[in-house]
Amino acid sequence: MADEGFDCDVLVVGLGPVGAMLALLLARSGVSAIALDKDTAVYPLPRAAHFDHEIMRLFQQVGIAEEVGRNAQAAPAYEFRAADGQVLMRIDLPQLAPCGWAAGYMFHQPAVENALRERLEADPLAQMRLAHRFVRLEQYADGVTATFAGPDGETQIRARYLVGCDGASSAVREAIGGALDDYRFDEPWLVIDAVVEPGARLPDVNLQICDPARPTTCVLMGPGRHRWEFMLLPGETAEQVLDDGFITPLIEAWDCGPVRLERKAVYRFHGLVAKDWRAGRVLLAGDSAHQMPPFAGQGMCSGLRDAANLAWKLRVVLRGEADDALLDTYQAEREPHVRTYIELAIGMGRVVCTQDPELAAQRDAGMLAQRAAGVAPLPPAAPAALASAAVMTGASGAGALFPQPVCAQAGRLDDAIGEGPWLIAREPCPEAADFAIALSDPRLAPFAQDIDAWLDRHGASAVLVRPDRYVFGAGEPAALAAAYRRALRPV
Ligand SMILES: Cc1cc2nc3c(=O)[nH]c(=O)nc-3n(C[C@H](O)[C@H](O)[C@H](O)COP(=O)(O)OP(=O)(O)OC[C@H]3O[C@@H](n4cnc5c(N)ncnc54)[C@H](O)[C@@H]3O)c2cc1C
């Protein structure tokens, strides 16, 4: 699709999970993308351990759900326990969530990143360039030129848009101003990943051990791996806690049998949000735009949602089907969503990280009382519906995720009707939009009952679902289609 004079439509800087997903979504939808990374291979050790059902749906969309499934296991439950083992809070995770997959998965990040890159390599509209470090950029009215330092010296690439997916210390963010809003949560933790050997006895749920003497996380990862995270106590240094003599007794205390340590690292967990996610033709996604502590397992998930939100908007803008102003809805939609998860993660972190024994005893008593009363002690996990000019404000269901019904014989809805926006209507309405699908369409037959029930709940005869599977609005087909056209081209 790239115009003459441009090397590609979209230049993606950074090939972590977010950059790889964005480049893949773009290429699959007909947008040419060049994605570059300073390193020569996927970072070999996992950082993220968990993703949720919405993200599995995204992996499904780009055709790697099966491969991801081989490197993941459904998460059964998440428990916060007191130092004496009492359960302070338990979240049971359904094995079938609204997006048509289990609510959460524990996984091996490098395997998933490799699967994304393999798909990317096979796509004729995408190019990957490794060992290319982003150095600087210049913007013009119609495009961006970025300079990279690579094995053959400096090269320049010209694109219509550039997206910085270059992680926490983003050079692209710096290039566009770089201001960050800091939640002032800053906790150092030792992260230990282990390969599980035959005969090991490990917990089968994810755990936060709220022990004021040493706050600890113990979670599943992909099959055959387990992770511990230990909070550093005042006065402890990274050098000290990375010593095997320090680590061995911490793991032995779990009496878990044979495990082989695979990695050890100290991370500082914090909450940061870039003030501006867009400057002209340059946008930020993933850790370059926001970072959060890992207690809710949502950092990478949030970045992948950025990619899904941005990919379809860039596509319609580049095809001339939408005004460039549509890209302003990206931060407007994603930032509040991300902040909900940052605040949830920090809320969880503050519960876990309490080191004062008296405060910890009060916390335990409060959480036990809340548990007995059936009250959730944390802020709500579900972010509010998206609100921007890219949803039909006031329409029923607008800004919520559209569920993905599953049928044992026929599979999942998204595979049945494919990519792009959908206008699903009770009655045929081809005149409303060329992407209208009647509920009587044979492809919808296995899912018609679920969709019918959804329409009933929203008192609507049709629903318009955006390409990122968020509901634009529910209502009457012609009105939905007209509002969608107006949303793409705001006056
Ligand atoms: C201990 C820990 C546990 C976590 N657990 C979870 C979890 O369970 N679930 C979850 O969802 N998230 C989790 N996260 C967060 C998650 O790992 C990150 O949010 C995610 O990896 C961010 O992806 P990204 O693609 O935005 O950035 P990155 O993965 O950091 O990728 C950025 C890429 O950009 C490249 N790059 C950097 N600078 C340049 C440059 N100048 N030029 C070219 N390329 C460049 C890098 O080489 C890298 O490949 C965890 C994080 C940590 C540290």
Coordinates of C-alpha atoms and ligand atoms in Angstrom, one line a residue:
M1 CA 0.0 0.0 0.0
A2 CA 3.0 2.3 0.6
D3 CA 3.1 5.4 -1.7
E4 CA 6.0 6.2 -3.9
G5 CA 8.8 7.7 -1.9
F6 CA 8.0 5.7 1.2
D7 CA 9.7 2.4 2.1
C8 CA 6.6 1.3 3.9
D9 CA 3.3 2.5 5.4
V10 CA 4.3 1.9 9.0
L11 CA 7.7 1.6 10.6
V12 CA 7.6 -0.4 13.9
V13 CA 10.6 0.3 16.1
G14 CA 11.2 -2.6 18.5
L15 CA 10.2 -6.3 18.0
G16 CA 9.2 -7.3 21.4
P17 CA 5.7 -8.9 21.7
V18 CA 4.0 -5.6 21.1
G19 CA 6.0 -4.5 18.0
A20 CA 5.7 -8.0 16.5
M21 CA 2.0 -8.2 17.1
L22 CA 1.4 -4.7 15.7
A23 CA 3.5 -5.4 12.5
L24 CA 1.7 -8.7 12.0
L25 CA -1.8 -7.2 12.4
L26 CA -0.9 -4.5 10.0
A27 CA 0.6 -6.8 7.4
R28 CA -2.3 -9.2 7.6
S29 CA -4.7 -6.3 6.9
G30 CA -2.8 -5.1 3.8
V31 CA -0.6 -2.4 5.4
S32 CA 3.1 -2.7 4.6
A33 CA 5.3 -2.7 7.7
I34 CA 9.0 -2.7 8.4
A35 CA 9.8 -3.8 12.0
L36 CA 13.3 -3.3 13.4
D37 CA 15.0 -4.4 16.5
K38 CA 18.4 -3.5 18.0
D39 CA 19.0 -7.2 19.0
T40 CA 19.6 -10.2 16.7
A41 CA 17.1 -12.6 18.4
V42 CA 14.2 -12.7 20.7
Y43 CA 15.1 -12.0 24.3
P44 CA 15.7 -15.6 25.5
L45 CA 14.2 -15.4 28.9
P46 CA 10.7 -14.7 29.9
R47 CA 9.5 -11.6 31.6
A48 CA 5.7 -11.9 31.3
A49 CA 4.3 -15.2 32.7
H50 CA 0.5 -14.5 32.3
F51 CA -1.9 -13.3 29.6
D52 CA -5.7 -13.3 29.6
H53 CA -8.5 -14.5 27.3
E54 CA -8.6 -11.3 25.2
I55 CA -5.0 -11.8 24.4
M56 CA -5.5 -15.5 23.4
R57 CA -8.3 -14.2 21.1
L58 CA -5.7 -11.9 19.5
F59 CA -3.2 -14.8 19.1
Q60 CA -6.1 -16.7 17.5
Q61 CA -6.7 -13.7 15.1
V62 CA -3.1 -13.9 13.9
G63 CA -3.1 -17.6 13.6
I64 CA -0.8 -18.7 16.4
A65 CA -3.3 -19.8 19.1
E66 CA -2.3 -23.5 18.6
E67 CA 1.4 -22.8 18.9
V68 CA 0.8 -20.5 21.9
G69 CA -1.3 -23.2 23.4
R70 CA 1.6 -25.7 23.2
N71 CA 3.6 -23.2 25.3
A72 CA 0.9 -22.2 27.8
Q73 CA -1.4 -23.7 30.4
A74 CA -4.7 -22.4 31.7
A75 CA -4.4 -20.6 35.1
P76 CA -6.7 -22.2 37.6
A77 CA -6.7 -19.6 40.4
Y78 CA -4.9 -16.8 42.1
E79 CA -4.6 -16.7 45.9
F80 CA -3.2 -14.2 48.4
R81 CA -2.1 -16.0 51.5
A82 CA -1.0 -14.7 54.9
A83 CA 2.4 -15.8 56.3
D84 CA 0.6 -18.5 58.3
G85 CA -1.0 -19.9 55.1
Q86 CA -4.5 -18.6 55.6
V87 CA -6.2 -17.6 52.3
L88 CA -6.8 -13.9 52.4
M89 CA -8.3 -13.7 48.9
R90 CA -8.9 -16.2 46.1
I91 CA -9.8 -15.5 42.5
D92 CA -11.0 -18.6 40.7
L93 CA -10.4 -18.3 37.0
P94 CA -13.1 -19.6 34.7
Q95 CA -11.9 -22.1 32.0
L96 CA -14.2 -20.4 29.5
A97 CA -14.2 -16.6 29.6
P98 CA -16.1 -14.1 27.3
C99 CA -13.5 -14.1 24.6
G100 CA -13.9 -17.9 24.0
W101 CA -10.8 -19.0 25.8
A102 CA -9.8 -19.7 29.5
A103 CA -9.7 -16.5 31.6
G104 CA -5.9 -16.6 32.0
Y105 CA -2.9 -18.5 30.8
M106 CA 0.6 -19.0 32.2
F107 CA 3.1 -19.1 29.3
H108 CA 6.7 -19.1 28.0
Q109 CA 7.3 -15.7 26.6
P110 CA 10.2 -16.5 24.2
A111 CA 8.2 -19.3 22.5
V112 CA 5.3 -16.9 21.9
E113 CA 7.5 -14.2 20.6
N114 CA 9.2 -16.7 18.2
A115 CA 5.8 -17.8 17.0
L116 CA 4.9 -14.1 16.2
R117 CA 8.2 -13.6 14.4
E118 CA 7.7 -16.7 12.3
R119 CA 4.3 -15.5 11.2
L120 CA 5.8 -12.1 10.5
E121 CA 8.6 -13.5 8.4
A122 CA 6.1 -15.5 6.3
D123 CA 4.0 -12.4 5.5
P124 CA 4.9 -10.7 2.2
L125 CA 3.8 -7.3 3.5
A126 CA 6.1 -7.3 6.5
Q127 CA 9.9 -7.0 6.7
M128 CA 12.0 -7.7 9.8
R129 CA 15.4 -6.1 10.2
L130 CA 17.4 -7.2 13.2
A131 CA 20.5 -5.6 14.6
H132 CA 19.2 -2.1 13.8
R133 CA 19.1 0.4 16.6
F134 CA 16.8 3.4 16.3
V135 CA 18.8 6.6 16.5
R136 CA 16.7 9.5 15.6
L137 CA 13.7 10.7 13.5
E138 CA 12.4 13.6 11.5
Q139 CA 8.8 14.3 10.8
Y140 CA 7.3 16.0 7.7
A141 CA 3.7 16.8 6.8
D142 CA 3.2 13.5 5.1
G143 CA 5.7 11.1 6.8
V144 CA 8.6 10.3 9.0
T145 CA 12.2 9.5 8.3
A146 CA 14.0 7.4 10.9
T147 CA 17.7 6.7 11.2
F148 CA 19.0 3.3 12.4
A149 CA 22.5 2.2 13.2
G150 CA 23.0 -1.3 11.8
P151 CA 25.8 -3.7 10.8
D152 CA 26.4 -1.6 7.6
G153 CA 26.4 1.7 9.3
E154 CA 23.5 4.2 9.4
T155 CA 20.4 3.6 7.2
Q156 CA 17.3 5.7 6.8
I157 CA 13.7 4.5 6.4
R158 CA 10.8 6.6 5.3
A159 CA 7.3 5.7 6.3
R160 CA 3.9 7.3 6.6
Y161 CA 3.7 6.5 10.3
L162 CA 6.2 5.3 12.9
V163 CA 5.2 3.4 16.1
G164 CA 7.7 3.2 19.0
C165 CA 7.3 -0.3 20.5
D166 CA 10.9 -0.1 21.9
G167 CA 10.1 -0.9 25.5
A168 CA 10.6 0.8 28.9
S169 CA 13.6 3.0 28.0
S170 CA 12.1 3.9 24.6
A171 CA 14.3 6.1 22.5
V172 CA 11.3 6.9 20.3
R173 CA 9.5 8.3 23.4
E174 CA 12.6 10.4 24.1
A175 CA 12.6 11.6 20.5
I176 CA 9.0 13.0 20.9
G177 CA 9.4 14.6 24.3
G178 CA 9.4 11.7 26.6
A179 CA 7.5 13.1 29.6
L180 CA 6.2 10.3 32.0
D181 CA 3.5 10.4 34.7
D182 CA 5.0 8.5 37.7
Y183 CA 2.7 6.6 40.1
R184 CA 5.6 6.7 42.6
F185 CA 5.5 2.9 43.2
D186 CA 9.1 1.7 43.0
E187 CA 9.8 -1.7 44.5
P188 CA 12.8 -3.9 43.9
W189 CA 12.2 -7.7 43.5
L190 CA 14.3 -10.7 42.8
V191 CA 12.9 -12.9 40.0
I192 CA 13.8 -16.5 39.8
D193 CA 12.7 -18.8 37.0
A194 CA 13.1 -22.6 37.3
V195 CA 12.7 -25.6 35.1
V196 CA 10.6 -28.2 36.9
E197 CA 12.3 -31.6 37.0
P198 CA 10.5 -35.0 37.4
G199 CA 9.3 -35.5 41.0
A200 CA 9.0 -31.8 41.8
R201 CA 6.1 -30.8 44.1
L202 CA 4.9 -27.3 43.2
P203 CA 1.7 -25.4 44.0
D204 CA -0.9 -25.7 41.3
V205 CA -2.3 -22.2 41.7
N206 CA -0.7 -18.8 41.5
L207 CA 0.3 -17.4 44.9
Q208 CA 1.1 -14.1 46.6
I209 CA 2.5 -14.8 50.0
C210 CA 1.8 -11.7 52.0
D211 CA 4.6 -12.4 54.5
P212 CA 5.9 -9.1 56.0
A213 CA 9.2 -10.9 56.6
R214 CA 9.6 -11.5 52.9
P215 CA 6.8 -10.8 50.5
T216 CA 6.9 -13.5 47.8
T217 CA 5.2 -14.4 44.6
C218 CA 5.1 -18.0 43.3
V219 CA 3.4 -18.6 39.9
L220 CA 3.1 -21.2 37.2
M221 CA 4.6 -20.4 33.8
G222 CA 4.5 -22.4 30.5
P223 CA 4.5 -26.1 30.9
G224 CA 7.6 -27.3 32.8
R225 CA 8.5 -24.0 34.3
H226 CA 7.8 -22.1 37.6
R227 CA 8.6 -18.7 38.9
W228 CA 9.3 -17.1 42.3
E229 CA 9.6 -13.4 43.0
F230 CA 11.1 -12.2 46.3
M231 CA 10.8 -8.7 47.5
L232 CA 14.2 -7.1 48.5
L233 CA 14.2 -6.0 52.1
P234 CA 15.6 -2.6 53.1
G235 CA 19.4 -2.6 52.9
E236 CA 19.6 -5.6 50.5
T237 CA 21.4 -5.0 47.3
A238 CA 20.9 -6.6 43.9
E239 CA 24.4 -8.0 44.0
Q240 CA 23.8 -9.6 47.4
V241 CA 20.4 -11.3 46.4
L242 CA 21.7 -12.6 43.1
D243 CA 24.2 -14.7 44.8
D244 CA 23.3 -18.4 44.7
G245 CA 24.1 -18.7 48.4
F246 CA 21.2 -16.2 49.0
I247 CA 18.8 -17.8 46.5
T248 CA 19.2 -21.5 47.4
P249 CA 17.7 -21.3 51.0
L250 CA 14.8 -19.2 49.6
I251 CA 13.9 -21.9 47.2
E252 CA 14.6 -24.8 49.6
A253 CA 12.1 -23.3 52.1
W254 CA 9.4 -24.3 49.6
D255 CA 10.4 -28.0 49.9
C256 CA 9.4 -28.4 46.3
G257 CA 11.8 -31.2 45.2
P258 CA 14.0 -31.0 42.1
V259 CA 13.9 -27.8 40.1
R260 CA 16.7 -26.3 38.0
L261 CA 17.2 -22.5 38.2
E262 CA 17.1 -21.0 34.7
R263 CA 17.5 -17.3 35.4
K264 CA 17.8 -14.8 38.2
A265 CA 17.3 -11.1 37.8
V266 CA 16.4 -8.0 39.9
Y267 CA 13.7 -5.8 38.6
R268 CA 12.3 -2.5 39.9
F269 CA 8.5 -2.6 39.6
H270 CA 6.9 0.7 38.9
G271 CA 3.9 2.4 37.4
L272 CA 4.5 4.9 34.6
V273 CA 2.4 6.4 31.8
A274 CA 3.7 8.5 29.0
K275 CA 1.9 11.9 28.8
D276 CA 1.7 11.9 25.0
W277 CA 1.3 8.7 23.1
R278 CA 1.2 10.5 19.8
A279 CA 3.1 13.4 18.3
G280 CA 2.1 13.9 14.7
R281 CA 3.0 10.8 12.7
V282 CA 4.7 9.1 15.6
L283 CA 2.9 6.9 18.2
L284 CA 3.9 4.8 21.2
A285 CA 2.7 1.4 22.2
G286 CA 3.4 -1.1 24.9
D287 CA 6.0 -0.5 27.6
S288 CA 7.2 2.6 25.8
A289 CA 3.8 4.2 26.6
H290 CA 3.2 2.6 30.0
Q291 CA 4.7 0.3 32.6
M292 CA 3.1 -1.4 35.6
P293 CA 4.1 -3.8 38.3
P294 CA 3.5 -7.5 37.4
F295 CA 1.0 -8.3 40.2
A296 CA -2.0 -8.3 37.9
G297 CA -0.1 -9.9 34.9
Q298 CA -1.2 -7.2 32.6
G299 CA 1.8 -5.3 31.3
M300 CA 2.3 -7.1 28.1
C301 CA -1.5 -7.7 27.8
S302 CA -2.0 -4.0 27.8
G303 CA 0.6 -3.5 25.1
L304 CA -1.0 -6.1 22.9
R305 CA -4.3 -4.3 23.4
D306 CA -2.6 -1.1 22.2
A307 CA -1.4 -3.0 19.1
A308 CA -5.0 -4.3 18.3
N309 CA -6.5 -0.8 18.9
L310 CA -3.9 1.0 16.8
A311 CA -3.6 -1.5 13.9
W312 CA -7.2 -1.1 12.5
K313 CA -7.1 2.6 13.0
L314 CA -3.9 3.0 11.1
R315 CA -5.3 0.7 8.3
V316 CA -8.4 2.7 7.7
V317 CA -6.5 6.0 7.9
L318 CA -3.8 4.7 5.4
R319 CA -6.5 3.5 3.0
G320 CA -8.2 6.9 3.0
E321 CA -11.3 5.5 4.7
A322 CA -10.8 7.6 7.8
D323 CA -9.5 10.9 8.8
D324 CA -6.1 11.1 10.5
A325 CA -7.9 12.4 13.6
L326 CA -9.2 8.9 14.3
L327 CA -5.7 8.2 15.6
D328 CA -6.3 10.6 18.5
T329 CA -8.9 8.2 19.8
Y330 CA -6.0 5.7 20.4
Q331 CA -4.7 7.3 23.6
A332 CA -8.2 8.5 24.5
E333 CA -9.3 4.8 24.6
R334 CA -6.2 3.1 25.8
E335 CA -5.0 5.3 28.5
P336 CA -7.9 5.0 30.9
H337 CA -7.9 1.2 30.3
V338 CA -4.2 1.0 31.1
R339 CA -4.6 3.2 34.2
T340 CA -7.2 0.8 35.6
Y341 CA -4.7 -2.0 35.4
I342 CA -1.8 0.0 36.7
E343 CA -4.0 1.0 39.7
L344 CA -5.1 -2.6 40.2
A345 CA -1.5 -3.8 40.0
I346 CA -0.3 -1.2 42.4
G347 CA -3.2 -1.9 44.7
M348 CA -2.2 -5.6 44.7
G349 CA 1.4 -4.6 45.2
R350 CA 0.6 -2.5 48.2
V351 CA -1.3 -5.4 49.8
V352 CA 1.6 -7.8 49.1
C353 CA 4.6 -5.5 49.9
T354 CA 3.6 -4.6 53.4
Q355 CA 6.6 -5.2 55.6
D356 CA 5.4 -3.7 59.0
P357 CA 4.2 -6.7 61.0
E358 CA 1.5 -4.7 62.8
L359 CA 0.1 -3.3 59.6
A360 CA 0.3 -6.8 58.0
A361 CA -1.7 -8.2 60.9
Q362 CA -4.3 -5.5 60.5
R363 CA -4.4 -6.1 56.7
D364 CA -4.8 -9.9 57.3
A365 CA -7.7 -9.4 59.7
G366 CA -9.4 -6.9 57.3
M367 CA -9.0 -9.2 54.3
L368 CA -10.2 -12.3 56.2
A369 CA -13.3 -10.3 57.3
Q370 CA -13.9 -9.1 53.8
R371 CA -13.5 -12.7 52.5
A372 CA -16.0 -14.0 55.1
A373 CA -18.4 -11.2 54.0
G374 CA -17.8 -12.0 50.3
V375 CA -16.4 -8.5 49.6
A376 CA -13.5 -8.0 47.1
P377 CA -10.7 -6.1 48.8
L378 CA -9.1 -4.8 45.6
P379 CA -10.2 -2.2 43.0
P380 CA -12.4 -3.7 40.2
A381 CA -10.3 -5.6 37.7
A382 CA -12.6 -4.9 34.7
P383 CA -11.8 -1.6 33.1
A384 CA -14.7 0.7 32.1
A385 CA -16.0 0.5 28.5
L386 CA -14.0 2.5 26.0
A387 CA -15.2 6.0 25.5
S388 CA -14.1 8.1 22.5
A389 CA -15.2 9.3 19.1
A390 CA -14.5 5.8 17.8
V391 CA -17.5 4.3 19.7
M392 CA -21.1 5.3 19.4
T393 CA -21.4 7.1 22.7
G394 CA -24.7 6.4 24.4
A395 CA -25.5 3.3 22.3
S396 CA -26.1 0.1 24.2
G397 CA -22.9 -2.0 24.7
A398 CA -20.6 0.6 23.1
G399 CA -17.0 0.3 24.1
A400 CA -17.3 -3.2 25.6
L401 CA -15.6 -6.3 24.3
F402 CA -17.9 -8.3 22.0
P403 CA -17.9 -11.9 23.3
Q404 CA -16.7 -14.8 21.2
P405 CA -19.2 -17.7 21.4
V406 CA -17.7 -21.2 21.1
C407 CA -19.3 -24.2 19.6
A408 CA -17.8 -27.7 20.2
Q409 CA -18.4 -28.7 16.6
A410 CA -18.0 -25.5 14.7
G411 CA -15.2 -23.8 16.7
R412 CA -15.1 -20.1 17.5
L413 CA -17.0 -17.1 16.0
D414 CA -14.1 -15.1 14.8
D415 CA -12.7 -17.9 12.7
A416 CA -16.2 -18.4 11.2
I417 CA -16.6 -14.8 10.0
G418 CA -13.1 -13.5 9.8
E419 CA -11.4 -10.1 10.1
G420 CA -12.7 -6.6 9.6
P421 CA -15.7 -4.8 11.1
W422 CA -19.0 -6.8 11.5
L423 CA -22.5 -5.4 11.4
I424 CA -24.4 -8.4 12.7
A425 CA -28.2 -7.9 12.3
R426 CA -31.3 -9.9 13.0
E427 CA -32.6 -9.2 9.5
P428 CA -30.5 -9.0 6.3
C429 CA -29.5 -5.4 5.6
P430 CA -26.9 -5.4 2.8
E431 CA -27.8 -1.8 2.0
A432 CA -26.6 -0.6 5.4
A433 CA -23.0 -1.7 4.9
D434 CA -21.0 -4.1 2.8
F435 CA -19.8 -5.8 6.0
A436 CA -23.3 -6.6 7.2
I437 CA -24.0 -10.2 8.1
A438 CA -27.5 -11.5 8.8
L439 CA -28.1 -13.7 11.8
S440 CA -29.5 -16.3 9.4
D441 CA -26.1 -16.5 7.6
P442 CA -25.1 -20.2 7.7
R443 CA -21.6 -19.1 9.1
L444 CA -23.4 -17.7 12.1
A445 CA -25.7 -20.7 12.6
P446 CA -23.6 -22.4 15.4
F447 CA -23.4 -19.0 17.3
A448 CA -26.8 -17.5 16.5
Q449 CA -28.4 -18.4 19.8
D450 CA -25.6 -16.6 21.8
I451 CA -25.6 -13.6 19.5
D452 CA -29.4 -13.4 19.7
A453 CA -29.2 -13.5 23.5
W454 CA -26.6 -10.7 23.4
L455 CA -28.9 -8.6 21.2
D456 CA -31.8 -9.3 23.5
R457 CA -29.8 -8.1 26.5
H458 CA -29.0 -4.9 24.7
G459 CA -32.5 -4.4 23.3
A460 CA -31.1 -4.1 19.8
S461 CA -31.7 -5.6 16.4
A462 CA -28.0 -5.3 15.4
V463 CA -24.5 -4.8 16.7
L464 CA -21.6 -3.2 15.0
V465 CA -18.3 -4.7 16.1
R466 CA -15.0 -3.0 15.4
P467 CA -12.1 -4.9 13.9
D468 CA -10.5 -5.1 17.4
R469 CA -13.7 -6.8 18.6
Y470 CA -14.9 -3.9 20.7
V471 CA -18.5 -3.0 20.3
F472 CA -19.0 0.2 18.3
G473 CA -22.6 0.2 19.3
A474 CA -25.8 -1.8 19.4
G475 CA -29.1 -0.5 17.8
E476 CA -30.7 -0.4 14.5
P477 CA -28.5 -1.4 11.5
A478 CA -28.7 1.7 9.2
A479 CA -28.2 4.0 12.2
L480 CA -25.2 2.0 13.3
A481 CA -23.6 2.0 9.9
A482 CA -24.1 5.7 9.4
A483 CA -22.7 6.5 12.9
Y484 CA -19.6 4.3 12.1
R485 CA -19.0 6.2 8.9
R486 CA -19.2 9.5 10.8
A487 CA -16.9 8.2 13.5
L488 CA -14.2 7.4 10.9
R489 CA -14.5 10.9 9.4
P490 CA -15.2 13.3 12.2
V491 CA -16.1 16.8 11.0
Ligands
LIG1 C1 9.4 -9.8 36.1 C2 8.3 -9.3 35.2 C3 7.1 -10.1 35.1 C4 6.1 -9.7 34.2 N1 5.0 -10.4 34.1 C5 4.0 -10.1 33.2 C6 2.9 -10.9 33.1 O1 2.7 -11.9 33.8 N2 1.9 -10.5 32.2 C7 2.1 -9.4 31.4 O2 1.2 -9.2 30.6 N3 3.2 -8.7 31.5 C8 4.2 -9.0 32.4 N4 5.3 -8.2 32.4 C9 5.5 -7.0 31.6 C10 5.9 -7.5 30.2 O3 7.1 -8.2 30.2 C11 6.1 -6.2 29.3 O4 5.0 -5.3 29.5 C12 6.3 -6.6 27.8 O5 7.4 -7.4 27.6 C13 6.4 -5.3 27.0 O6 6.5 -5.6 25.7 P1 7.0 -4.5 24.6 O7 7.0 -5.2 23.3 O8 6.3 -3.3 24.8 O9 8.5 -4.2 25.1 P2 9.8 -5.1 25.2 O10 9.4 -6.5 25.4 O11 10.7 -4.5 26.2 O12 10.4 -5.0 23.7 C14 11.0 -3.9 23.3 C15 11.9 -4.2 22.1 O13 12.4 -3.0 21.6 C16 13.8 -3.3 21.3 N5 14.5 -2.0 21.3 C17 14.7 -1.2 22.4 N6 15.4 -0.1 22.1 C18 15.5 -0.1 20.7 C19 16.1 0.8 19.8 N7 16.7 2.0 20.2 N8 16.1 0.4 18.5 C20 15.6 -0.7 18.1 N9 15.0 -1.6 18.9 C21 15.0 -1.3 20.3 C22 14.3 -4.3 22.3 O14 15.4 -5.0 21.9 C23 13.1 -5.1 22.5 O15 13.1 -6.3 21.6 C24 6.3 -8.6 33.3 C25 7.5 -7.8 33.4 C26 8.5 -8.2 34.3 C27 9.8 -7.5 34.3

